[in-house]
mmCIF file of C-alpha atoms in Angstrom:
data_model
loop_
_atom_site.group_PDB
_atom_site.id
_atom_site.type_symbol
_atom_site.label_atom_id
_atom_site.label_comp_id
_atom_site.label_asym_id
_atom_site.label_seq_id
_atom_site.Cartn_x
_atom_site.Cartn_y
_atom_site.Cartn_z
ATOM 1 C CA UNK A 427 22.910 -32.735 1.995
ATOM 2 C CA UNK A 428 26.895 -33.142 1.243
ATOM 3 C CA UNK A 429 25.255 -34.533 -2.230
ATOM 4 C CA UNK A 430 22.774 -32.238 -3.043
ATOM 5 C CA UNK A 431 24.283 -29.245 -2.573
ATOM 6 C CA UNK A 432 25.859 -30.598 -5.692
ATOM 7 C CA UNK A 433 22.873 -29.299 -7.691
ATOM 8 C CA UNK A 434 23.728 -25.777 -6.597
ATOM 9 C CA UNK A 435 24.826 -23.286 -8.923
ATOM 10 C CA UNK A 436 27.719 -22.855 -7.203
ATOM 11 C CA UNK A 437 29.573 -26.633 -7.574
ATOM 12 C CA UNK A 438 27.080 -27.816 -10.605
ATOM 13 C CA UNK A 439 29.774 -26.093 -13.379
ATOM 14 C CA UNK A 440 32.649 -28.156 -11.281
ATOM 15 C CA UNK A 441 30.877 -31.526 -12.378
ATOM 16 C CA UNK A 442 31.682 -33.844 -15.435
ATOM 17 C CA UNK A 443 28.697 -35.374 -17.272
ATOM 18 C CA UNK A 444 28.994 -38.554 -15.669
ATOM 19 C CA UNK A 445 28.796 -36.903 -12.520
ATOM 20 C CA UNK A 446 26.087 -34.561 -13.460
ATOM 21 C CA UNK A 447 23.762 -37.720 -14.307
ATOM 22 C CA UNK A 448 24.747 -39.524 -11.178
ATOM 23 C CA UNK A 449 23.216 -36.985 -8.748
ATOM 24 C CA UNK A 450 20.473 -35.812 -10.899
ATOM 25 C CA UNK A 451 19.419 -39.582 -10.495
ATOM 26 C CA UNK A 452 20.004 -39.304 -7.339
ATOM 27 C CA UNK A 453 17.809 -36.446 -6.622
ATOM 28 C CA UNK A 454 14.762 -37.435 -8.874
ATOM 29 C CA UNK A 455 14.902 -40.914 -6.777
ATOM 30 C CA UNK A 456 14.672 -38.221 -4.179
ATOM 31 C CA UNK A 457 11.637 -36.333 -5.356
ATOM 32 C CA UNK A 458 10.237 -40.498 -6.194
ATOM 33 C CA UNK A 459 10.219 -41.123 -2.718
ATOM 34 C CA UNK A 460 9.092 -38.100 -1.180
ATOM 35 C CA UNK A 461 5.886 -38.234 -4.015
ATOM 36 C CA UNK A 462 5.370 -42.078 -2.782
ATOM 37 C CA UNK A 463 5.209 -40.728 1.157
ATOM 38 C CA UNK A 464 2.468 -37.964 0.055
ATOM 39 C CA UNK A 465 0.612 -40.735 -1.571
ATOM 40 C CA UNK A 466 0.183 -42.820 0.977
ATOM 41 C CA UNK A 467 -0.899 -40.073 3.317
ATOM 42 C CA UNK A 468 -3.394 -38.862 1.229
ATOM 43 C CA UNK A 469 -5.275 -42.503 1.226
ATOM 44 C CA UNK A 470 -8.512 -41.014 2.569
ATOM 45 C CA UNK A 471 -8.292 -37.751 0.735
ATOM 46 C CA UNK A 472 -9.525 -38.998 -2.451
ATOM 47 C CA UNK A 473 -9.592 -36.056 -4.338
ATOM 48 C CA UNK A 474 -6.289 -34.893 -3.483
ATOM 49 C CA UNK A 475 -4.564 -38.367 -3.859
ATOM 50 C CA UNK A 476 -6.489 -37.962 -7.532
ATOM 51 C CA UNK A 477 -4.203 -34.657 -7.798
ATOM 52 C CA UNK A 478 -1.553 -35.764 -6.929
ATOM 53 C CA UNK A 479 -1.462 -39.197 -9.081
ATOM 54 C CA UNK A 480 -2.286 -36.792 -12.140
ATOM 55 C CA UNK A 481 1.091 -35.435 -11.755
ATOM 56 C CA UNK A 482 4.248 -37.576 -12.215
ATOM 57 C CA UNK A 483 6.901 -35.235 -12.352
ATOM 58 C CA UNK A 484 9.465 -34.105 -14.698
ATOM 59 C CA UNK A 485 7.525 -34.778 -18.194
ATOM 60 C CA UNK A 486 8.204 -31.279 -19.987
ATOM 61 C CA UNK A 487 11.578 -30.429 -18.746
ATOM 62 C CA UNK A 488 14.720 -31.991 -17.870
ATOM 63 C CA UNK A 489 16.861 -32.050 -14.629
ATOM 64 C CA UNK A 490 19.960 -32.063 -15.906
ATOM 65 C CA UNK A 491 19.255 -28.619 -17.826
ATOM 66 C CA UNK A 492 17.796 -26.979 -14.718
ATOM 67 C CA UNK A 493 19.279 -28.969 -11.566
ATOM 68 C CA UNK A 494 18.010 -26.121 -9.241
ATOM 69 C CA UNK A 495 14.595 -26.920 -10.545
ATOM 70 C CA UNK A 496 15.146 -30.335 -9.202
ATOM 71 C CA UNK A 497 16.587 -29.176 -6.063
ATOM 72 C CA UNK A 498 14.116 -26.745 -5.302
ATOM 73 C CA UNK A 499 11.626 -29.870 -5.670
ATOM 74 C CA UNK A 500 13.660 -31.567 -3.134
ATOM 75 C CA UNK A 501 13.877 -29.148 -0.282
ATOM 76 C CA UNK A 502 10.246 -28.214 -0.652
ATOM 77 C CA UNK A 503 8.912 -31.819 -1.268
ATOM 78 C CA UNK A 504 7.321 -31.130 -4.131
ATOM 79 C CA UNK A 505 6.673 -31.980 -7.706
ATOM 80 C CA UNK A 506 6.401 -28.785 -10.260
ATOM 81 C CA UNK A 507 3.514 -29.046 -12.448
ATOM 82 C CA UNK A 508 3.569 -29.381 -15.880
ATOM 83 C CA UNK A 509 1.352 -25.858 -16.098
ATOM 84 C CA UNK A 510 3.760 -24.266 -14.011
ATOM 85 C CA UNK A 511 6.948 -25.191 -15.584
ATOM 86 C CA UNK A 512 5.293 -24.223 -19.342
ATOM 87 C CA UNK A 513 4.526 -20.953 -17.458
ATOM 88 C CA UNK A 514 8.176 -20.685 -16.090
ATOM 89 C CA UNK A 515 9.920 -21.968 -20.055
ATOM 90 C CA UNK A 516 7.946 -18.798 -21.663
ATOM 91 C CA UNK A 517 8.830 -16.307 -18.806
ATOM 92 C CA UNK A 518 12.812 -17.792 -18.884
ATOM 93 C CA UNK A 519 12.632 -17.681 -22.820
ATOM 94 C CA UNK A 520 10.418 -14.728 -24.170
ATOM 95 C CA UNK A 521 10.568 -14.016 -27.831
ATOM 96 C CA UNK A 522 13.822 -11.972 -29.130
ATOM 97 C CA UNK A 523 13.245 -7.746 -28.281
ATOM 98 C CA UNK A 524 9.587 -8.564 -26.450
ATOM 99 C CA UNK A 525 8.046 -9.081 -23.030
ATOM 100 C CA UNK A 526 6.247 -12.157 -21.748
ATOM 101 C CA UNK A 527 3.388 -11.486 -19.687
ATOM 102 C CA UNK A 528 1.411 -13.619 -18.244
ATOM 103 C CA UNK A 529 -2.588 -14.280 -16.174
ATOM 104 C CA UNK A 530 -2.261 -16.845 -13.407
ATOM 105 C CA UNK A 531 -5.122 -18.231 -11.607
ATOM 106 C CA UNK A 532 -5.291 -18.325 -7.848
ATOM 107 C CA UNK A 533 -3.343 -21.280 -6.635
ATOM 108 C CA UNK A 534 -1.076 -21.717 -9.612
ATOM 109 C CA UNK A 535 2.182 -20.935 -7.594
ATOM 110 C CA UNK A 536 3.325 -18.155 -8.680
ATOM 111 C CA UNK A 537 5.089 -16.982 -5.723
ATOM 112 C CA UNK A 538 5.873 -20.378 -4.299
ATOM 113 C CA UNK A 539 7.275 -21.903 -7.221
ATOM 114 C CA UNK A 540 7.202 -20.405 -10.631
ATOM 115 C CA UNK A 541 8.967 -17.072 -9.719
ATOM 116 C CA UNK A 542 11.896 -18.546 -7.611
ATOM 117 C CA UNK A 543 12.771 -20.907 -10.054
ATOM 118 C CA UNK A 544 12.638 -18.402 -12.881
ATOM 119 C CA UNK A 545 14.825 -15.975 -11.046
ATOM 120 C CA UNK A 546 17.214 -18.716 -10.556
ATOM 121 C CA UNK A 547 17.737 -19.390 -13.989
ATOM 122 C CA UNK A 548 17.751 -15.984 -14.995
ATOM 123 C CA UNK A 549 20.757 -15.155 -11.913
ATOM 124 C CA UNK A 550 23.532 -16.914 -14.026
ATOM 125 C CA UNK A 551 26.172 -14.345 -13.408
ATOM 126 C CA UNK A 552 25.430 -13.276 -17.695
ATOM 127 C CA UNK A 553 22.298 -10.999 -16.158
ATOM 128 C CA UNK A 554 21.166 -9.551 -13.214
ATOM 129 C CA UNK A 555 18.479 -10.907 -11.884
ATOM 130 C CA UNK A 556 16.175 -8.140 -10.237
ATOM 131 C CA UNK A 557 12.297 -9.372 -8.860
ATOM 132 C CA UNK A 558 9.978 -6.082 -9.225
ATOM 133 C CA UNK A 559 7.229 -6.067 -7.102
ATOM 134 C CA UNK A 560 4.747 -3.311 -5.376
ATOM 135 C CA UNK A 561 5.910 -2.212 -1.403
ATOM 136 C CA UNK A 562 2.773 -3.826 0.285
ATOM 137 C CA UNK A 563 4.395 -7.380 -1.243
ATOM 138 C CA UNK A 564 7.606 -6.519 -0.780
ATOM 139 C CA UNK A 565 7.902 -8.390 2.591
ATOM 140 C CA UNK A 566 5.791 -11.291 1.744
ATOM 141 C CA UNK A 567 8.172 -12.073 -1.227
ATOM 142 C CA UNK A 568 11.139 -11.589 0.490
ATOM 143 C CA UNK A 569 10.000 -14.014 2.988
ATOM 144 C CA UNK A 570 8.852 -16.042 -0.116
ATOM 145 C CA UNK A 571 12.479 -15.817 -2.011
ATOM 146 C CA UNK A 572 14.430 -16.240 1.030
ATOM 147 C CA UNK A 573 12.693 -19.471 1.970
ATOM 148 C CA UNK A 574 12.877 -20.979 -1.711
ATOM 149 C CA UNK A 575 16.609 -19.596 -2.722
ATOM 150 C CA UNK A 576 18.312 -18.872 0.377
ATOM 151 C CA UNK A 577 18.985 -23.207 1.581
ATOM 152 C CA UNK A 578 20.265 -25.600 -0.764
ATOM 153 C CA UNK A 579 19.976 -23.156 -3.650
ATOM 154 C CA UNK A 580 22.685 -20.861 -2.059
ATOM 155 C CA UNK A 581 21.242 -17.998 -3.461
ATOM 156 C CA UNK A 582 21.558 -14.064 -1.806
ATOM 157 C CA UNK A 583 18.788 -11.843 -2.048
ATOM 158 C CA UNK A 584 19.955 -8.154 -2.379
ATOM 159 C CA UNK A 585 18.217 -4.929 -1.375
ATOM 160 C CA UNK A 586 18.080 -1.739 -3.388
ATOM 161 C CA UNK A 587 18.391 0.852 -0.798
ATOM 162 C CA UNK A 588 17.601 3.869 -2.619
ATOM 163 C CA UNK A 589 14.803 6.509 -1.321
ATOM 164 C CA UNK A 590 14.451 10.468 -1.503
ATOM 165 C CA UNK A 591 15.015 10.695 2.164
ATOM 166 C CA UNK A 592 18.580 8.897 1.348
ATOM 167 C CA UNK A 593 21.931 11.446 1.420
ATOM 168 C CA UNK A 594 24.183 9.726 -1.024
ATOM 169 C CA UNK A 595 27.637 11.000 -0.956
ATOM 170 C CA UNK A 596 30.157 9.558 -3.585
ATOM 171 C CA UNK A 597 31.218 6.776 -1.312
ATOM 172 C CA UNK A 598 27.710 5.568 -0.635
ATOM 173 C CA UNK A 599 26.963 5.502 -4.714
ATOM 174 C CA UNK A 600 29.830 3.710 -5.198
ATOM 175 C CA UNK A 601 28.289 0.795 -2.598
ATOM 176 C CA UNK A 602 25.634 1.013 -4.356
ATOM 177 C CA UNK A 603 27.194 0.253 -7.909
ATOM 178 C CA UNK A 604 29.227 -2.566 -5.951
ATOM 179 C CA UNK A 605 26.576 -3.714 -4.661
ATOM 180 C CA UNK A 606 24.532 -4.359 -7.893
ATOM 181 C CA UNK A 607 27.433 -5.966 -9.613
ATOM 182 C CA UNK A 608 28.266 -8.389 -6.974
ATOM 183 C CA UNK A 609 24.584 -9.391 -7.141
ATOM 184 C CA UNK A 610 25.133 -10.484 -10.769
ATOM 185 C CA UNK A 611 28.763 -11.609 -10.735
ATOM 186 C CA UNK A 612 27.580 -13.698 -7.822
ATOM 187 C CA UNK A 613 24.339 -15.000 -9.041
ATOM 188 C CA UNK A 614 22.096 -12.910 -6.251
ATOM 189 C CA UNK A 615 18.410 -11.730 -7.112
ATOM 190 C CA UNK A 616 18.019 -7.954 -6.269
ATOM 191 C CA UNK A 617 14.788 -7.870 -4.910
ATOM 192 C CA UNK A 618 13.434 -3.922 -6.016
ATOM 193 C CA UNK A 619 10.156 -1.991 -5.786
ATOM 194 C CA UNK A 620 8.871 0.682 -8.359
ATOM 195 C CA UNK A 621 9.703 3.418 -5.958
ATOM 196 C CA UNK A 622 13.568 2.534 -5.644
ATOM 197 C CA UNK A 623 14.006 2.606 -10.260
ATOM 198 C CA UNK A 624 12.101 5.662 -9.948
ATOM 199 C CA UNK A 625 13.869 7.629 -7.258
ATOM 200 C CA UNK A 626 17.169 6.297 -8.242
ATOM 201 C CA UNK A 627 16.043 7.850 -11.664
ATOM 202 C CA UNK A 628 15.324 11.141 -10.284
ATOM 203 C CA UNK A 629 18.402 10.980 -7.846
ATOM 204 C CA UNK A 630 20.737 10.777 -11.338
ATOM 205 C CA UNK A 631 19.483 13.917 -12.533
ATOM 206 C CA UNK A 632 18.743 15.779 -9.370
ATOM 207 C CA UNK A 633 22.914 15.152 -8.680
ATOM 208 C CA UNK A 634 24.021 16.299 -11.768
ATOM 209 C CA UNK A 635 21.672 19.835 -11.611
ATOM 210 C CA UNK A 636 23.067 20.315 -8.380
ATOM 211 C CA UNK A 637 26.606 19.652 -9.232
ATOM 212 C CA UNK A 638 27.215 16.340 -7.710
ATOM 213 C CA UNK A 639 28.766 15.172 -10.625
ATOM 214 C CA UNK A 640 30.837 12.610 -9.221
ATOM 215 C CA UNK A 641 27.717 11.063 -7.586
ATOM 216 C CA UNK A 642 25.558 11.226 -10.320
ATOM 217 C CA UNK A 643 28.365 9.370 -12.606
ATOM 218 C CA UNK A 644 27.993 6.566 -10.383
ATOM 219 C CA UNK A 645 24.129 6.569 -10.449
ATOM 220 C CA UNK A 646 24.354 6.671 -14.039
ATOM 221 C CA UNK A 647 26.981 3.741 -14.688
ATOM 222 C CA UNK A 648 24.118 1.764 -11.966
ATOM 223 C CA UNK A 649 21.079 2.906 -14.388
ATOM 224 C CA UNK A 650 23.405 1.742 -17.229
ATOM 225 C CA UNK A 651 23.745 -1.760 -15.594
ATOM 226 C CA UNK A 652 20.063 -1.994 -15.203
ATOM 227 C CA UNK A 653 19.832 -1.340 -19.237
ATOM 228 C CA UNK A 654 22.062 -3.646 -20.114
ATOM 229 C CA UNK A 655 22.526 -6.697 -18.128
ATOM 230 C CA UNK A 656 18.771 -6.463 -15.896
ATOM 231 C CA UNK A 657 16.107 -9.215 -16.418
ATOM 232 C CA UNK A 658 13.229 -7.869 -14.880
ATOM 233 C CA UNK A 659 10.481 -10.815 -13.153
ATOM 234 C CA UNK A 660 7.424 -8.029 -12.150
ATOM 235 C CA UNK A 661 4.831 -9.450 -10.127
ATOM 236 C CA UNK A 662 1.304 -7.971 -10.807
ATOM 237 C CA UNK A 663 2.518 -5.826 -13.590
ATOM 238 C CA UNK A 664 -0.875 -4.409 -13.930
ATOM 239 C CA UNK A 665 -0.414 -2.103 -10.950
ATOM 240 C CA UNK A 666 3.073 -1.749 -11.069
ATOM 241 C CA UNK A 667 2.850 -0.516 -14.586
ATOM 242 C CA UNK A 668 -0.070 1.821 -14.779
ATOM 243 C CA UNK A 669 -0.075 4.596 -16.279
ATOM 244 C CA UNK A 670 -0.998 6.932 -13.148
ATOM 245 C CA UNK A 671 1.803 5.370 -10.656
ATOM 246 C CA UNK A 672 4.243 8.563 -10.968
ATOM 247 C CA UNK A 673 6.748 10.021 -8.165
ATOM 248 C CA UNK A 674 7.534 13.414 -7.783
ATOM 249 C CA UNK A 675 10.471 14.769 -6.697
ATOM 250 C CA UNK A 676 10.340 18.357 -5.859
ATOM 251 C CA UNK A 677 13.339 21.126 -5.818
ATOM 252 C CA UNK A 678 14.549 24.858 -5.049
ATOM 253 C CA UNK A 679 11.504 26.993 -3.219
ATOM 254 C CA UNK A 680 8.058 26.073 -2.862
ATOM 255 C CA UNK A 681 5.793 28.286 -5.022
ATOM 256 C CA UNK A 682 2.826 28.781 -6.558
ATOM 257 C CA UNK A 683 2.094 26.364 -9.736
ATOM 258 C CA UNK A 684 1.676 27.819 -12.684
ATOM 259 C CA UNK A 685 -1.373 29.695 -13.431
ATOM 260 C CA UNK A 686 -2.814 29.977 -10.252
ATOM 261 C CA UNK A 687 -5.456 30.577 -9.179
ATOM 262 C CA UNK A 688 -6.965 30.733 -12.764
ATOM 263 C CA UNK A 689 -6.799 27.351 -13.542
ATOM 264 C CA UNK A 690 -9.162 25.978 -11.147
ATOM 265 C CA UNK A 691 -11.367 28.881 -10.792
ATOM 266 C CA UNK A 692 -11.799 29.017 -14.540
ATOM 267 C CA UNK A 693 -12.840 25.102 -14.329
ATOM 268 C CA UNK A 694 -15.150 26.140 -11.215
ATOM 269 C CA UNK A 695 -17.035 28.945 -13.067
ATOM 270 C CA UNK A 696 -17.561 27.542 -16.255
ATOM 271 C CA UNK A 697 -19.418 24.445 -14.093
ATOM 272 C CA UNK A 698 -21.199 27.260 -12.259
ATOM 273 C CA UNK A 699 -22.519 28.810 -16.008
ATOM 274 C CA UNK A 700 -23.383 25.072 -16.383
ATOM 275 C CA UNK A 701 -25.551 24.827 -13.907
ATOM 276 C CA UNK A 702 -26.700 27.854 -13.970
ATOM 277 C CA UNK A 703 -28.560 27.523 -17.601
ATOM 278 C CA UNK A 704 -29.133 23.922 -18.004
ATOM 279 C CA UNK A 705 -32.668 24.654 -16.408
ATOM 280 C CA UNK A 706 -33.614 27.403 -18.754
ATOM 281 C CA UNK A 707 -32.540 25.368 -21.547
ATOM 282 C CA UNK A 708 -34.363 22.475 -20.518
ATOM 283 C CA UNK A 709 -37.667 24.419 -20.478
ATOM 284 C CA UNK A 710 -36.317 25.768 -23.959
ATOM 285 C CA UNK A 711 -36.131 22.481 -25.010
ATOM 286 C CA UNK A 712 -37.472 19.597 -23.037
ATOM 287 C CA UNK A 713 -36.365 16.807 -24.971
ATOM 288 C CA UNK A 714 -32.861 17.836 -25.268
ATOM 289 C CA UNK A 715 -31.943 17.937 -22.112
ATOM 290 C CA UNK A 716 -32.185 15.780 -18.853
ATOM 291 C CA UNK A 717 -31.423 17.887 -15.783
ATOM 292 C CA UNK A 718 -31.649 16.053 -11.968
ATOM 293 C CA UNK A 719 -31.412 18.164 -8.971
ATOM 294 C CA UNK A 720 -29.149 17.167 -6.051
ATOM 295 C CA UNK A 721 -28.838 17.968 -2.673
ATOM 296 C CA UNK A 722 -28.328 21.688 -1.751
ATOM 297 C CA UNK A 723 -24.490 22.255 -2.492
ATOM 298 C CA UNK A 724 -24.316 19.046 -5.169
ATOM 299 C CA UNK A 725 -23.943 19.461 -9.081
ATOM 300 C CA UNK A 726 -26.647 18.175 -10.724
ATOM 301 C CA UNK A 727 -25.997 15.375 -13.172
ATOM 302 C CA UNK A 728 -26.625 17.081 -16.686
ATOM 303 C CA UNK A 729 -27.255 14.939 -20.151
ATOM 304 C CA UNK A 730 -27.007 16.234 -23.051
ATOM 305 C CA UNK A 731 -29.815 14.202 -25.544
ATOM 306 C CA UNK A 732 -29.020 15.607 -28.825
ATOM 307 C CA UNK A 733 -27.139 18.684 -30.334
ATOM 308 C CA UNK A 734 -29.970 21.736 -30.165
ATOM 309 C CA UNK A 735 -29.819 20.977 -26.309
ATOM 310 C CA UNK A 736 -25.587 20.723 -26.419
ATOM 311 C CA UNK A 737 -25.981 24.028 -29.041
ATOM 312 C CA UNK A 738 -28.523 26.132 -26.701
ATOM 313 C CA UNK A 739 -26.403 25.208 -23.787
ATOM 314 C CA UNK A 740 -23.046 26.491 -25.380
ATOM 315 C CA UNK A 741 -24.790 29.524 -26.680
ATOM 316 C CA UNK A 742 -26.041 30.708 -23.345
ATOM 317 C CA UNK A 743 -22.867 30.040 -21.459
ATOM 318 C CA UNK A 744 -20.494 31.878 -24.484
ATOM 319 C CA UNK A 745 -22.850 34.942 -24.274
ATOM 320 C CA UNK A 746 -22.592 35.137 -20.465
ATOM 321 C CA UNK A 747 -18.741 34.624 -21.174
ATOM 322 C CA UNK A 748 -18.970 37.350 -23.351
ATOM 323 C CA UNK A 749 -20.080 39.970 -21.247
ATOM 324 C CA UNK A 750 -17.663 38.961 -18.239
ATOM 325 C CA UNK A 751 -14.912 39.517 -20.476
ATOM 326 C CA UNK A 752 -15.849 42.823 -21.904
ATOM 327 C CA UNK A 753 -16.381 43.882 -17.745
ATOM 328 C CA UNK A 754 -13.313 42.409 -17.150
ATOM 329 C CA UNK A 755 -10.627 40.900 -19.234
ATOM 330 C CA UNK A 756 -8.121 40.084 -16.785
ATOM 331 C CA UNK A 757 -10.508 38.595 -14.191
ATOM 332 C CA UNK A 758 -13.563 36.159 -14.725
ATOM 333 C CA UNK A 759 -16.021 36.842 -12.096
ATOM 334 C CA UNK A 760 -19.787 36.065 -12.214
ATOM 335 C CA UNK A 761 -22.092 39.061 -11.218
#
């Protein structure tokens, strides 16, 4: 172990090149032997043994540019496949001003292996290293980045304790801010969800509105550190970025929303005309319609075959409209 920590990000600048070769020989005799004792218990698992002979080790990348690849390999007893380090090269490396994503199969080793080892490399005190992920993973990955970075690798996994329920006064921002840069200066991973960007987002502006300006200053220099320095590894971007994920933060006195009750009671009647005359039309016109009766109390599903049926359907409906506006033009109500 006195030896391998070596490999660690923390002593690996201290080495000369000699030095540097010496104990990444050393490890990949490591990672030789520990391959050669999974060999020969996997005698009588044929198709495994097959698996594991189809995958030598180190063939497209080199231990001496990422020794806490190599250690990582060693503490886990494990070889990295040559799929999962190509995955791992594109996701370090994306091309200049654009994203890398990627679509892993089941099994690949994407939380085991391809992530930690990605984060590492990205933690080199230039960037901060933050892993994005949704809160129902948020323990199994911190489990998952604890186990794989926190031994040998030597590498802290930070928190970002942010929530709308939190009462940050200027001391506690500041923390924060410290925090976050002794996660990069260090070479931490700051492990986030969507929620914590979001409300810290909301938090900046909701200070400075209120007049928390000293608080909000230090949101703002943390939101500026994110901009700047961040390199963001998001784990099942899919969710995490859709469109309809949103978080609301709500202020002053509760009241109604705007155009109420109108704007769902207009919705509600104009479905009522709708069902109303998409019978009559239908016997108007039989093969421009399709009308299916529900249940008692259900909508019935309406298609629209062609434009006379879409025409007679609108024409009914703007008629009726008509009249309840002459009766009543600051209320729609159906007589």
């Amino acid at each position: 172990m006195v030896f391998l920590d070596r490999l660690s990000h923390n002593r690996w600048s201290c080495l000369n090149k000699d030095w540097k070769r010496a104990f990444v020989i050393y490890g990949r005799s490591i990672t030789a032997l520990q391959r050669a004792e999974r060999l020969v218990n996997l005698l009588h698992k044929p198709d495994a043994l097959a698996k594991e002979l189809g995958n030598p080790g180190h063939t497209n990348w080199d231990p001496l540019q990422f020794p806490e690849t190599l250690l990582l390999e060693i503490e886990n007893g494990i070889l990295i496949r040559d799929v999962q380090e190509s995955i791992a090269q594109i996701m370090r490396n994306p091309a200049p001003g654009r994203n890398a994503v990627m679509q892993l199969n089941m099994g690949e080793g994407k939380l085991s292996v391809i992530i930690p080892i990605v984060a590492a490399d990205l933690a080199n005190r230039s960037y901060l290293a933050c892993v994005l992920v949704a809160k129902p993973q948020s323990r199994q990955m911190l489990q998952m980045l604890v186990a794989k970075l926190g031994g040998l690798l030597d590498r802290r996994i930070y928190h970002m304790p942010i929530a709308r329920s939190l009462k940050l006064g200027g001391q506690e921002a500041e923390e924060i801010e410290r925090m976050c840069n002794e996660c990069m200066c260090h070479g931490g991973v700051l492990l986030v969800q969507p929620e914590h960007i979001i409300s810290l987002k909301l938090m900046c502006l909701e200070c400075f509105i209120a007049g928390k300006e000293t608080v909000g200053r230090s949101l703002l220099r943390i939101l500026d550190l994110f901009r700047k320095f961040c390199r963001d590894i998001v784990d099942e971007s899919d969710e995490n970025f859709n469109v309809k994920f949103e978080l609301i933060y709500t202020m002053g006195d509760q009241r109604p929303i705007e155009h109420s009750p109108h704007r769902w009671m207009i919705i509600q009647e104009l479905l009522d005309l709708a069902q109303r005359y998409a019978p009559l039309v239908q016997n108007q016109h039989p093969h421009s319609i399709e009308v299916s009766e529900n249940q008692h109390g259900g909508f019935p599903r309406i298609r629209l075959l062609d434009d006379d049926g879409e025409q007679a359907l609108l024409e009914h409906m703007s008629i009726k409209l008509g009249l309840m506006v002459r009766l009543n033009s600051s209320q729609l109500t159906i007589t």
